[in-house]
Short mmCIF file of C-alpha atoms and ligand atoms in Angstrom, two decimals:
data_model
loop_
_atom_site.label_atom_id
_atom_site.label_comp_id
_atom_site.label_asym_id
_atom_site.label_seq_id
_atom_site.Cartn_x
_atom_site.Cartn_y
_atom_site.Cartn_z
CA UNK O 1 -15.94 2.48 15.57
CA UNK O 2 -13.54 -0.70 15.44
CA UNK O 3 -12.73 -2.00 12.92
CA UNK O 4 -12.84 1.30 10.82
CA UNK O 5 -10.99 2.90 13.50
CA UNK O 6 -8.22 0.28 13.31
CA UNK O 7 -7.99 0.53 9.56
CA UNK O 8 -7.60 4.47 10.10
CA UNK O 9 -4.81 4.11 12.47
CA UNK O 10 -3.02 1.47 10.23
CA UNK O 11 -3.36 3.94 7.25
CA UNK O 12 -1.94 6.63 9.65
CA UNK O 13 0.90 4.47 10.68
CA UNK O 14 1.57 3.69 7.08
CA UNK O 15 1.52 7.36 6.37
CA UNK O 16 3.67 8.51 9.25
CA UNK O 17 6.46 5.79 8.35
CA UNK O 18 6.49 6.89 4.83
CA UNK O 19 6.92 10.51 5.52
CA UNK O 20 9.51 9.94 8.11
CA UNK O 21 11.33 7.99 5.14
CA UNK O 22 11.14 11.08 2.90
CA UNK O 23 12.74 13.07 5.45
CA UNK O 24 9.44 14.79 7.00
CA UNK O 25 9.14 15.82 10.52
CA UNK O 26 5.69 15.86 12.38
CA UNK O 27 4.05 19.08 13.13
CA UNK O 28 0.71 19.41 15.05
CA UNK O 29 -1.09 22.75 14.50
CA UNK O 30 -4.27 24.26 16.22
CA UNK O 31 -7.58 23.00 15.65
CA UNK O 32 -8.89 26.48 14.89
CA UNK O 33 -7.09 29.67 13.74
CA UNK O 34 -8.02 33.32 13.02
CA UNK O 35 -10.38 33.36 10.01
CA UNK O 36 -8.21 35.71 8.29
CA UNK O 37 -5.48 33.06 7.80
CA UNK O 38 -7.63 30.99 5.75
CA UNK O 39 -9.31 33.92 3.71
CA UNK O 40 -5.74 34.93 3.12
CA UNK O 41 -4.22 31.48 1.97
CA UNK O 42 -7.05 29.34 0.60
CA UNK O 43 -8.27 32.29 -1.02
CA UNK O 44 -11.60 34.63 -0.88
CA UNK O 45 -12.82 33.13 -4.22
CA UNK O 46 -12.34 29.54 -3.25
CA UNK O 47 -15.47 27.45 -2.42
CA UNK O 48 -13.80 26.63 0.88
CA UNK O 49 -13.82 30.24 2.03
CA UNK O 50 -16.91 31.25 0.42
CA UNK O 51 -19.25 28.29 1.35
CA UNK O 52 -17.63 25.82 3.47
CA UNK O 53 -15.85 27.18 6.55
CA UNK O 54 -17.02 26.82 10.14
CA UNK O 55 -16.53 30.23 11.29
CA UNK O 56 -17.55 31.70 14.64
CA UNK O 57 -17.01 34.44 17.12
CA UNK O 58 -15.15 33.71 20.48
CA UNK O 59 -16.09 35.45 23.60
CA UNK O 60 -13.88 38.36 22.83
CA UNK O 61 -15.46 38.95 19.48
CA UNK O 62 -12.58 37.45 17.37
CA UNK O 63 -13.52 35.80 14.39
CA UNK O 64 -12.11 31.99 14.39
CA UNK O 65 -12.29 29.23 11.98
CA UNK O 66 -12.12 25.33 12.34
CA UNK O 67 -9.14 24.45 9.93
CA UNK O 68 -10.74 23.25 6.57
CA UNK O 69 -7.21 22.34 5.47
CA UNK O 70 -3.74 21.64 6.82
CA UNK O 71 -1.50 24.03 4.71
CA UNK O 72 -2.17 27.53 6.12
CA UNK O 73 -1.75 26.47 9.75
CA UNK O 74 1.72 25.11 8.85
CA UNK O 75 2.73 28.18 7.07
CA UNK O 76 1.74 30.47 9.75
CA UNK O 77 3.45 28.22 12.47
CA UNK O 78 6.64 28.04 10.32
CA UNK O 79 6.89 31.87 9.91
CA UNK O 80 5.87 32.57 13.63
CA UNK O 81 8.53 30.16 14.97
CA UNK O 82 11.06 31.34 12.46
CA UNK O 83 11.98 27.76 11.50
CA UNK O 84 15.11 27.47 9.36
CA UNK O 85 14.58 26.52 5.88
CA UNK O 86 14.54 24.33 3.95
CA UNK O 87 12.24 22.21 6.16
CA UNK O 88 9.85 19.33 5.51
CA UNK O 89 6.83 18.94 7.69
CA UNK O 90 3.80 16.36 7.77
CA UNK O 91 0.61 16.19 9.78
CA UNK O 92 -2.21 13.95 10.49
CA UNK O 93 -5.11 16.25 11.08
CA UNK O 94 -8.98 16.64 11.59
CA UNK O 95 -10.30 19.18 9.00
CA UNK O 96 -13.74 20.72 8.93
CA UNK O 97 -15.88 21.81 5.73
CA UNK O 98 -19.33 22.61 5.59
CA UNK O 99 -20.33 20.86 2.51
CA UNK O 100 -23.17 18.50 1.84
CA UNK O 101 -22.35 15.05 3.42
CA UNK O 102 -22.27 12.18 1.27
CA UNK O 103 -20.26 8.99 0.53
CA UNK O 104 -16.57 10.30 0.74
CA UNK O 105 -17.39 13.83 1.64
CA UNK O 106 -17.80 14.69 5.30
CA UNK O 107 -17.96 17.84 7.43
CA UNK O 108 -15.17 16.35 9.63
CA UNK O 109 -12.79 14.46 7.96
CA UNK O 110 -8.80 13.73 8.18
CA UNK O 111 -6.16 14.94 5.95
CA UNK O 112 -2.58 13.20 5.83
CA UNK O 113 -0.25 16.05 4.48
CA UNK O 114 3.30 16.93 3.84
CA UNK O 115 4.70 20.33 3.03
CA UNK O 116 8.23 20.79 1.76
CA UNK O 117 9.09 24.57 2.51
CA UNK O 118 12.20 26.13 0.67
CA UNK O 119 12.72 23.64 -2.08
CA UNK O 120 12.40 24.96 -5.59
CA UNK O 121 13.69 21.94 -7.59
CA UNK O 122 11.30 20.28 -9.84
CA UNK O 123 12.33 16.85 -8.67
CA UNK O 124 11.08 17.90 -5.36
CA UNK O 125 7.41 18.10 -7.18
CA UNK O 126 8.36 14.47 -8.40
CA UNK O 127 9.22 12.97 -4.85
CA UNK O 128 5.97 14.69 -3.58
CA UNK O 129 3.92 12.86 -6.07
CA UNK O 130 6.04 9.76 -5.52
CA UNK O 131 5.33 9.80 -1.89
CA UNK O 132 1.54 9.95 -2.45
CA UNK O 133 1.80 7.17 -4.94
CA UNK O 134 3.72 4.71 -2.57
CA UNK O 135 1.51 5.57 0.31
CA UNK O 136 -1.52 4.22 -1.87
CA UNK O 137 0.56 1.44 -3.20
CA UNK O 138 1.57 0.38 0.37
CA UNK O 139 -2.13 0.39 1.39
CA UNK O 140 -2.81 -1.93 -1.56
CA UNK O 141 -4.72 0.68 -3.68
CA UNK O 142 -3.34 -0.29 -7.07
CA UNK O 143 -5.86 1.53 -9.32
CA UNK O 144 -4.76 4.97 -8.36
CA UNK O 145 -4.00 7.54 -11.03
CA UNK O 146 -1.98 10.96 -10.69
CA UNK O 147 -3.51 13.61 -12.76
CA UNK O 148 -1.01 16.51 -13.26
CA UNK O 149 -0.82 19.84 -14.92
CA UNK O 150 1.04 23.13 -14.63
CA UNK O 151 -0.71 26.49 -14.18
CA UNK O 152 2.30 28.81 -14.59
CA UNK O 153 3.64 31.55 -12.41
CA UNK O 154 3.25 35.22 -11.70
CA UNK O 155 5.18 36.11 -14.96
CA UNK O 156 3.12 33.81 -17.41
CA UNK O 157 -0.37 33.85 -15.55
CA UNK O 158 -1.57 37.27 -16.13
CA UNK O 159 -1.12 36.79 -19.84
CA UNK O 160 -2.86 33.47 -19.88
CA UNK O 161 -5.62 35.02 -17.41
CA UNK O 162 -6.20 37.80 -19.95
CA UNK O 163 -6.70 35.21 -22.91
CA UNK O 164 -8.91 32.97 -20.93
CA UNK O 165 -11.07 36.04 -20.03
CA UNK O 166 -11.35 37.14 -23.56
CA UNK O 167 -12.31 33.65 -24.55
CA UNK O 168 -15.11 33.50 -21.67
CA UNK O 169 -16.42 36.90 -21.59
CA UNK O 170 -18.67 36.34 -24.72
CA UNK O 171 -20.14 33.31 -22.95
CA UNK O 172 -20.74 35.11 -19.64
CA UNK O 173 -24.55 34.66 -20.04
CA UNK O 174 -24.30 31.02 -20.62
CA UNK O 175 -21.98 30.07 -17.69
CA UNK O 176 -23.52 28.73 -14.39
CA UNK O 177 -24.00 31.21 -11.67
CA UNK O 178 -20.89 30.31 -9.76
CA UNK O 179 -18.68 30.56 -12.85
CA UNK O 180 -19.98 33.90 -14.01
CA UNK O 181 -19.37 35.58 -10.33
CA UNK O 182 -15.82 33.83 -10.41
CA UNK O 183 -15.15 35.16 -13.85
CA UNK O 184 -13.58 38.46 -13.20
CA UNK O 185 -11.55 37.40 -9.89
CA UNK O 186 -10.41 34.00 -10.79
CA UNK O 187 -11.37 32.73 -14.26
CA UNK O 188 -9.09 29.70 -14.08
CA UNK O 189 -11.47 28.18 -11.48
CA UNK O 190 -14.06 27.88 -14.18
CA UNK O 191 -11.94 24.68 -15.07
CA UNK O 192 -13.12 23.06 -11.87
CA UNK O 193 -16.83 23.41 -12.45
CA UNK O 194 -18.78 20.34 -12.82
CA UNK O 195 -21.72 21.78 -14.72
CA UNK O 196 -21.75 20.12 -18.15
CA UNK O 197 -22.64 23.11 -20.21
CA UNK O 198 -19.57 25.08 -18.46
CA UNK O 199 -17.51 22.11 -19.41
CA UNK O 200 -18.71 22.33 -22.83
CA UNK O 201 -17.64 25.94 -23.30
CA UNK O 202 -14.37 25.27 -21.76
CA UNK O 203 -13.72 22.53 -24.25
CA UNK O 204 -12.54 25.14 -26.79
CA UNK O 205 -10.86 27.18 -24.10
CA UNK O 206 -7.08 28.08 -24.18
CA UNK O 207 -5.33 25.99 -21.76
CA UNK O 208 -3.11 26.76 -18.82
CA UNK O 209 -0.22 24.51 -19.73
CA UNK O 210 -0.07 25.81 -23.45
CA UNK O 211 0.69 29.21 -22.33
CA UNK O 212 3.72 28.73 -19.83
CA UNK O 213 6.67 30.93 -19.93
CA UNK O 214 10.15 29.24 -20.70
CA UNK O 215 10.97 28.70 -16.98
CA UNK O 216 7.54 27.28 -16.14
CA UNK O 217 7.71 24.93 -19.33
CA UNK O 218 11.36 23.75 -18.27
CA UNK O 219 10.15 23.04 -14.58
CA UNK O 220 7.10 21.10 -15.74
CA UNK O 221 9.11 19.04 -18.40
CA UNK O 222 11.69 18.23 -15.48
CA UNK O 223 8.87 17.10 -13.09
CA UNK O 224 7.34 14.98 -15.96
CA UNK O 225 10.83 13.48 -17.00
CA UNK O 226 11.51 12.67 -13.07
CA UNK O 227 8.30 10.88 -12.84
CA UNK O 228 8.87 8.69 -15.88
CA UNK O 229 11.79 6.94 -13.98
CA UNK O 230 9.32 6.03 -11.23
CA UNK O 231 6.57 3.37 -11.34
CA UNK O 232 3.90 6.25 -10.63
CA UNK O 233 0.92 6.14 -13.00
CA UNK O 234 0.13 9.54 -14.05
CA UNK O 235 -1.58 11.33 -16.99
CA UNK O 236 -1.41 14.88 -18.05
CA UNK O 237 -4.78 16.74 -17.30
CA UNK O 238 -5.02 19.96 -18.98
CA UNK O 239 -7.92 21.06 -16.90
CA UNK O 240 -6.70 20.44 -13.50
CA UNK O 241 -6.49 23.87 -11.76
CA UNK O 242 -7.50 22.76 -8.06
CA UNK O 243 -9.90 24.66 -5.94
CA UNK O 244 -7.42 26.64 -3.91
CA UNK O 245 -5.92 30.07 -4.85
CA UNK O 246 -2.45 29.67 -3.58
CA UNK O 247 -1.18 27.44 -6.27
CA UNK O 248 1.12 27.98 -9.15
CA UNK O 249 3.13 25.57 -11.52
CA UNK O 250 2.57 21.97 -10.63
CA UNK O 251 -0.75 20.90 -9.49
CA UNK O 252 -1.70 17.17 -9.18
CA UNK O 253 -4.49 15.03 -7.96
CA UNK O 254 -4.64 11.43 -7.14
CA UNK O 255 -7.70 9.74 -8.29
CA UNK O 256 -9.26 6.26 -7.90
CA UNK O 257 -12.54 4.76 -8.80
CA UNK O 258 -14.65 4.41 -5.79
CA UNK O 259 -18.11 2.74 -5.93
CA UNK O 260 -18.19 3.45 -9.65
CA UNK O 261 -17.06 7.08 -9.46
CA UNK O 262 -13.65 8.47 -10.02
CA UNK O 263 -12.86 10.61 -6.74
CA UNK O 264 -10.02 12.44 -5.55
CA UNK O 265 -8.19 10.84 -2.80
CA UNK O 266 -5.51 13.48 -2.53
CA UNK O 267 -4.05 16.54 -4.14
CA UNK O 268 -1.64 19.21 -3.93
CA UNK O 269 0.95 21.26 -5.80
CA UNK O 270 3.32 24.17 -5.65
CA UNK O 271 2.59 27.37 -3.60
CA UNK O 272 5.85 29.43 -4.17
CA UNK O 273 4.23 32.75 -3.17
CA UNK O 274 2.24 31.88 -0.20
CA UNK O 275 5.01 32.39 2.52
CA UNK O 276 5.95 35.65 0.89
CA UNK O 277 2.30 36.87 0.87
CA UNK O 278 2.33 36.21 4.74
CA UNK O 279 5.29 38.49 5.17
CA UNK O 280 8.06 35.87 5.03
CA UNK O 281 11.00 35.69 2.71
CA UNK O 282 10.60 34.51 -0.90
CA UNK O 283 10.13 30.93 -0.21
CA UNK O 284 9.39 27.99 -2.89
CA UNK O 285 6.94 25.47 -1.40
CA UNK O 286 5.12 22.36 -2.37
CA UNK O 287 2.79 20.08 -0.68
CA UNK O 288 0.01 17.31 -0.72
CA UNK O 289 -2.70 16.28 1.39
CA UNK O 290 -4.48 12.84 1.29
CA UNK O 291 -8.23 12.32 2.61
CA UNK O 292 -8.08 9.52 4.91
CA UNK O 293 -11.76 8.54 4.73
CA UNK O 294 -11.74 8.53 1.07
CA UNK O 295 -8.69 6.33 1.12
CA UNK O 296 -10.18 3.77 3.29
CA UNK O 297 -13.19 3.59 1.01
CA UNK O 298 -10.73 2.68 -1.82
CA UNK O 299 -9.13 0.02 0.06
CA UNK O 300 -9.35 -3.41 -1.50
CA UNK O 301 -11.62 -5.95 -0.07
CA UNK O 302 -8.52 -7.97 1.27
CA UNK O 303 -7.24 -5.13 3.07
CA UNK O 304 -10.46 -4.20 4.90
CA UNK O 305 -10.58 -7.35 6.95
CA UNK O 306 -9.79 -6.34 10.68
CA UNK O 307 -6.21 -7.20 11.84
CA UNK O 308 -6.90 -9.77 14.21
CA UNK O 309 -3.68 -9.51 16.71
CA UNK O 310 -5.29 -10.30 20.10
CA UNK O 311 -4.31 -13.44 22.24
CA UNK O 312 -7.13 -14.80 24.62
CA UNK O 313 -5.84 -16.44 27.68
CA UNK O 314 -8.39 -18.88 28.86
CA UNK O 315 -8.34 -20.95 32.08
CA UNK O 316 -10.36 -23.52 33.64
CA UNK O 317 -10.47 -23.32 37.54
CA UNK O 318 -9.10 -21.06 40.30
CA UNK O 319 -5.71 -22.42 40.55
CA UNK O 320 -5.34 -22.29 36.83
CA UNK O 321 -6.47 -18.55 36.94
CA UNK O 322 -3.28 -17.55 38.78
CA UNK O 323 -1.08 -19.37 36.10
CA UNK O 324 -3.12 -17.61 33.54
CA UNK O 325 -2.35 -14.27 35.06
CA UNK O 326 1.18 -15.08 35.02
CA UNK O 327 0.98 -15.99 31.20
CA UNK O 328 -0.96 -12.83 30.64
CA UNK O 329 1.75 -10.55 32.27
CA UNK O 330 4.42 -12.41 30.39
CA UNK O 331 2.68 -11.81 27.06
CA UNK O 332 2.07 -8.27 27.46
CA UNK O 333 5.82 -7.96 28.65
CA UNK O 334 6.64 -9.51 25.47
CA UNK O 335 4.63 -6.85 23.55
CA UNK O 336 1.86 -9.53 22.51
CA UNK O 337 -1.49 -8.11 23.04
CA UNK O 338 -3.42 -10.20 25.36
CA UNK O 339 -6.87 -10.36 27.14
CA UNK O 340 -8.58 -12.64 29.80
CA UNK O 341 -11.94 -12.78 31.40
CA UNK O 342 -12.39 -13.16 35.28
CA UNK O 343 -16.15 -13.87 34.70
CA UNK O 344 -16.21 -17.73 34.64
CA UNK O 345 -13.99 -20.94 34.13
CA UNK O 346 -16.45 -22.17 31.64
CA UNK O 347 -14.18 -22.55 28.34
CA UNK O 348 -17.42 -22.30 25.99
CA UNK O 349 -18.15 -19.10 27.35
CA UNK O 350 -14.52 -17.95 27.32
CA UNK O 351 -14.24 -19.04 23.54
CA UNK O 352 -17.30 -16.92 22.89
CA UNK O 353 -15.90 -13.86 24.75
CA UNK O 354 -12.60 -14.17 22.82
CA UNK O 355 -14.48 -14.27 19.77
CA UNK O 356 -16.32 -11.25 20.45
CA UNK O 357 -13.03 -9.38 21.34
CA UNK O 358 -11.88 -10.44 17.88
CA UNK O 359 -9.01 -12.47 19.20
CA UNK O 360 -7.13 -14.28 16.72
CA UNK O 361 -5.67 -17.15 19.03
CA UNK O 362 -6.76 -18.69 22.46
CA UNK O 363 -4.28 -20.08 24.83
CA UNK O 364 -6.00 -22.58 27.16
CA UNK O 365 -4.34 -22.98 30.75
CA UNK O 366 -5.71 -26.27 31.80
CA UNK O 367 -4.84 -28.27 35.01
CA UNK O 368 -3.77 -31.44 33.23
CA UNK O 369 -1.75 -29.50 30.62
CA UNK O 370 0.03 -27.47 33.26
CA UNK O 371 1.29 -30.73 34.83
CA UNK O 372 2.82 -31.60 31.50
CA UNK O 373 4.33 -28.14 31.04
CA UNK O 374 2.10 -27.49 28.00
CA UNK O 375 -0.55 -25.00 27.23
CA UNK O 376 -3.51 -25.56 24.68
CA UNK O 377 -3.52 -23.31 21.73
CA UNK O 378 -6.62 -22.68 19.59
CA UNK O 379 -6.94 -20.91 16.33
CA UNK O 380 -10.05 -18.97 16.54
CA UNK O 381 -10.56 -18.37 12.84
CA UNK O 382 -9.64 -22.10 11.65
CA UNK O 383 -10.64 -23.96 15.01
CA UNK O 384 -7.57 -25.88 15.00
CA UNK O 385 -6.26 -27.03 18.47
CA UNK O 386 -2.65 -28.08 19.24
CA UNK O 387 -0.40 -28.11 22.27
CA UNK O 388 2.66 -25.79 22.85
CA UNK O 389 5.46 -26.13 25.55
CA UNK O 390 5.25 -23.36 28.23
CA UNK O 391 8.78 -22.40 27.16
CA UNK O 392 7.90 -21.98 23.46
CA UNK O 393 4.67 -20.33 23.86
CA UNK O 394 5.87 -16.72 23.23
CA UNK O 395 7.84 -17.67 20.04
CA UNK O 396 4.86 -19.88 18.76
CA UNK O 397 2.42 -17.00 19.28
CA UNK O 398 4.76 -14.42 17.48
CA UNK O 399 5.28 -16.83 14.51
CA UNK O 400 1.48 -17.17 14.01
CA UNK O 401 0.80 -13.37 14.66
CA UNK O 402 3.47 -12.24 12.07
CA UNK O 403 2.46 -14.68 9.52
P1 HAM U 1 -7.76 19.68 -1.12
O1 HAM U 1 -7.95 19.07 -2.65
O2 HAM U 1 -8.77 20.58 -0.97
O3 HAM U 1 -6.29 20.06 -0.96
O4 HAM U 1 -7.99 18.51 0.06
C1 HAM U 1 -7.28 17.39 -0.08
C2 HAM U 1 -7.93 16.11 0.18
O5 HAM U 1 -8.79 16.06 1.32
C3 HAM U 1 -9.00 15.73 -1.04
O6 HAM U 1 -8.36 15.16 -2.12
C4 HAM U 1 -9.91 14.76 -0.64
O7 HAM U 1 -9.46 13.29 -0.18
C5 HAM U 1 -9.84 15.17 1.14
N1 HAM U 1 -11.18 16.07 1.43
C6 HAM U 1 -11.39 17.22 1.05
N2 HAM U 1 -12.61 17.74 1.71
C7 HAM U 1 -13.33 16.61 2.07
C8 HAM U 1 -14.42 16.09 2.63
N3 HAM U 1 -15.38 17.09 2.90
N4 HAM U 1 -14.69 14.98 3.17
C9 HAM U 1 -13.62 13.87 2.95
N5 HAM U 1 -12.43 14.24 2.45
C10 HAM U 1 -12.23 15.67 1.92
C11 HAM U 1 -5.88 20.58 0.24
O8 HAM U 1 -6.49 20.62 1.30
C12 HAM U 1 -4.49 21.39 0.05
N6 HAM U 1 -4.42 21.77 1.59
C13 HAM U 1 -3.63 20.15 -0.35
C14 HAM U 1 -2.11 20.78 -0.08
C15 HAM U 1 -1.17 20.61 0.65
N7 HAM U 1 -1.61 21.59 -1.03
C16 HAM U 1 -0.28 21.76 -0.76
N8 HAM U 1 -0.14 21.24 0.49
#
């Protein structure tokens, strides 16, 4: 509903502009895909696949799923259409997850995402994080922090996984049922668990970033060095593994305090193997997705005021209505949003309607003013009234609306 919807479009516009500035082109993927796509990419042990997908059969008995996230559809589309790499794509898309609805967690929500496919350099990781940070800064969210970690690659992860398993196995009985069942398939995910007892056990666990191979270490160091020359606020978080199975090397999350709680406004990371797993050529990739609704929750008060840009054209009699309609057309031709009522010439009622429509300014077309070549101009927030010559009205309105 307005004004919430207006804030949503404003955030989308800001994101679209920024993505263009970073060289991304917009992609639109289908709302639902074959279920298999998500199982294969997000991972069969992920919460999304295990608990949160909206899956249904169509009339032909095919299993389909409403997209729970933007990345898999992009990867599928790129492969299917044989896009030339490297390519940078962004999206603004509704996503669906069957989780318990609460503040900042919805069953239908929007993701603003970017995916850079075919770029391996660590500074691309830095740039992706920078883009996210700049988005929040442009919206006026200044308390946003990036948590960052590296979870290694195909070479170093198996060794580390064994170490972690050896550490966790003796604690199997003490782990929560989720962690116990995930243990053998994906022990790294235990770091993601919110259960305080699991966290206590994990406090002494070997950490992913301490077991990186030299190449991964070099990559991670370069990402962090890159970040140091930017204004991004970041901190190493040794437990950050992220909830999707496709990640390797750099993982990161944007967090911000919302309603007294630290929540994740966005997250992403590298997924250098996913395209290959889908039958494509070995292709390094990295992406980020931002939760739109959570971003709006984190907006500072100042930025949550509706953006009043509308001009209301009021008139005082039948003859003035003709002149008012001409002015209305002139304003719209000049790209100034304008509204009129045909209901009544009574000014009091028209001012009331202007207020209801959330107009910022009201131009009054009166008989006496018309003779003098002027319009009345009322600022609806301050109540201040002035006169402006008919010739100057467009410039004057622009000046005020842009201020
Ligand atoms: P994700 O962390 O699952 O990552 O989701 C990204 C963001 O979507 C979250 O940080 C959060 O702001 C928002 N979000 C997730 N679930 C909900 C929900 N139920 N209600 C409201 N907001 C939600 C991904 O989806 C990856 N595809 C990100 C990525 C792109 N990695 C590489 N490329």
